[in-house]
Short mmCIF file of C-alpha atoms in Angstrom, two decimals:
data_model
loop_
_atom_site.label_atom_id
_atom_site.label_comp_id
_atom_site.label_asym_id
_atom_site.label_seq_id
_atom_site.Cartn_x
_atom_site.Cartn_y
_atom_site.Cartn_z
CA UNK A 27 0.00 0.00 0.00
CA UNK A 28 1.39 3.37 -1.02
CA UNK A 29 1.62 6.20 1.45
CA UNK A 30 -1.51 8.27 1.61
CA UNK A 31 0.46 11.47 1.03
CA UNK A 32 1.70 10.15 -2.33
CA UNK A 33 -1.82 9.28 -3.44
CA UNK A 34 -3.10 12.70 -2.38
CA UNK A 35 -0.19 14.43 -4.12
CA UNK A 36 -1.06 12.64 -7.34
CA UNK A 37 -4.70 13.69 -7.00
CA UNK A 38 -3.60 17.29 -6.43
CA UNK A 39 -1.54 17.09 -9.63
CA UNK A 40 -4.56 15.79 -11.55
CA UNK A 41 -6.64 18.70 -10.31
CA UNK A 42 -3.92 21.20 -11.30
CA UNK A 43 -3.63 19.67 -14.79
CA UNK A 44 -7.38 19.95 -15.24
CA UNK A 45 -7.39 23.56 -13.98
CA UNK A 46 -4.73 24.79 -16.42
CA UNK A 47 -5.58 22.57 -19.41
CA UNK A 48 -7.42 25.20 -21.45
CA UNK A 49 -4.80 27.89 -20.81
CA UNK A 50 -1.96 25.51 -21.69
CA UNK A 51 -3.73 24.44 -24.90
CA UNK A 52 -4.21 28.05 -26.02
CA UNK A 53 -0.59 28.97 -25.33
CA UNK A 54 0.81 25.92 -27.13
CA UNK A 55 -1.39 26.75 -30.13
CA UNK A 56 0.19 30.21 -30.29
CA UNK A 57 3.71 28.80 -29.88
CA UNK A 58 3.16 26.28 -32.67
CA UNK A 59 1.47 28.78 -35.02
CA UNK A 60 3.84 29.50 -37.89
CA UNK A 61 1.92 32.60 -38.99
CA UNK A 62 2.16 34.32 -35.57
CA UNK A 63 4.77 37.01 -35.04
CA UNK A 64 7.96 36.13 -33.23
CA UNK A 65 7.10 38.49 -30.32
CA UNK A 66 3.75 36.80 -29.78
CA UNK A 67 5.34 33.39 -29.87
CA UNK A 68 8.06 34.49 -27.43
CA UNK A 69 5.45 35.93 -25.05
CA UNK A 70 3.38 32.76 -25.25
CA UNK A 71 6.46 30.64 -24.54
CA UNK A 72 7.33 32.71 -21.45
CA UNK A 73 3.74 32.51 -20.19
CA UNK A 74 3.77 28.77 -20.78
CA UNK A 75 6.98 28.43 -18.80
CA UNK A 76 5.54 30.51 -15.96
CA UNK A 77 2.67 28.02 -15.43
CA UNK A 78 3.07 25.69 -12.42
CA UNK A 79 5.15 22.58 -13.06
CA UNK A 80 2.38 20.31 -11.85
CA UNK A 81 0.04 21.69 -14.51
CA UNK A 82 1.90 19.65 -17.12
CA UNK A 83 0.17 16.34 -17.94
CA UNK A 84 3.57 14.68 -18.40
CA UNK A 85 4.04 14.72 -14.62
CA UNK A 86 1.00 12.49 -14.00
CA UNK A 87 1.53 8.89 -12.94
CA UNK A 88 -0.95 6.03 -13.24
CA UNK A 89 -1.63 4.47 -9.85
CA UNK A 90 -3.59 1.42 -8.72
CA UNK A 91 -7.10 2.35 -7.57
CA UNK A 92 -6.93 -0.13 -4.69
CA UNK A 93 -3.39 0.11 -3.36
CA UNK A 94 -1.87 3.21 -4.95
CA UNK A 95 1.01 1.20 -6.44
CA UNK A 96 2.69 3.25 -9.20
CA UNK A 97 4.11 0.41 -11.30
CA UNK A 98 2.54 -2.52 -13.07
CA UNK A 99 -0.85 -0.84 -13.48
CA UNK A 100 -3.12 -2.15 -16.24
CA UNK A 101 -4.74 0.90 -17.80
CA UNK A 102 -7.77 -1.10 -18.94
CA UNK A 103 -8.67 -1.94 -15.34
CA UNK A 104 -6.84 0.77 -13.39
CA UNK A 105 -5.52 -1.89 -11.01
CA UNK A 106 -2.01 -3.16 -10.34
CA UNK A 107 -1.06 -6.58 -11.67
CA UNK A 108 -0.90 -8.25 -8.25
CA UNK A 109 -4.38 -7.11 -7.20
CA UNK A 110 -5.74 -7.86 -10.64
CA UNK A 111 -4.44 -11.42 -10.38
CA UNK A 112 -6.11 -11.85 -6.97
CA UNK A 113 -9.41 -10.57 -8.31
CA UNK A 114 -9.20 -12.82 -11.38
CA UNK A 115 -8.46 -15.89 -9.28
CA UNK A 116 -11.57 -15.18 -7.19
CA UNK A 117 -13.63 -14.71 -10.36
CA UNK A 118 -14.53 -11.10 -9.62
CA UNK A 119 -13.38 -9.72 -12.98
CA UNK A 120 -16.08 -10.34 -15.60
CA UNK A 121 -14.98 -11.88 -18.88
CA UNK A 122 -11.60 -13.12 -17.61
CA UNK A 123 -10.95 -16.78 -16.99
CA UNK A 124 -7.91 -18.77 -16.02
CA UNK A 125 -6.22 -20.37 -18.98
CA UNK A 126 -6.13 -24.16 -19.08
CA UNK A 127 -5.25 -26.52 -21.93
#
C-alpha cells in the first residue's frame, strides 16, 4: 500500500492539470502557429513556462485504484497486476478466466 500522502499528491496534480488545461492548450497553439509574429510566440512561450510545473500532464503517474502502487498498473482496469491477479483468481473480474489446456 502506497503512502496516503503520495496518493493525495497525485490527486492534487490531476486537479492542477485539469485547472490549467485550457490555458496551456491556447498557449501551445500560439507557440506552434507559424503565422504568428515572433514576439507573440516568445510571449506565449514565457507565459507557458511561468505556469506551475504540476500543470503539465507529463508529470501524471498512473496508480492502482486499490493500493496506490505506481508500477505494473493495467490501464484497462486501473488496477495493479498483483491485485488484478487476486481478483481474477476469485472470479470477480467479468470476462476473464484462467487459462487451461
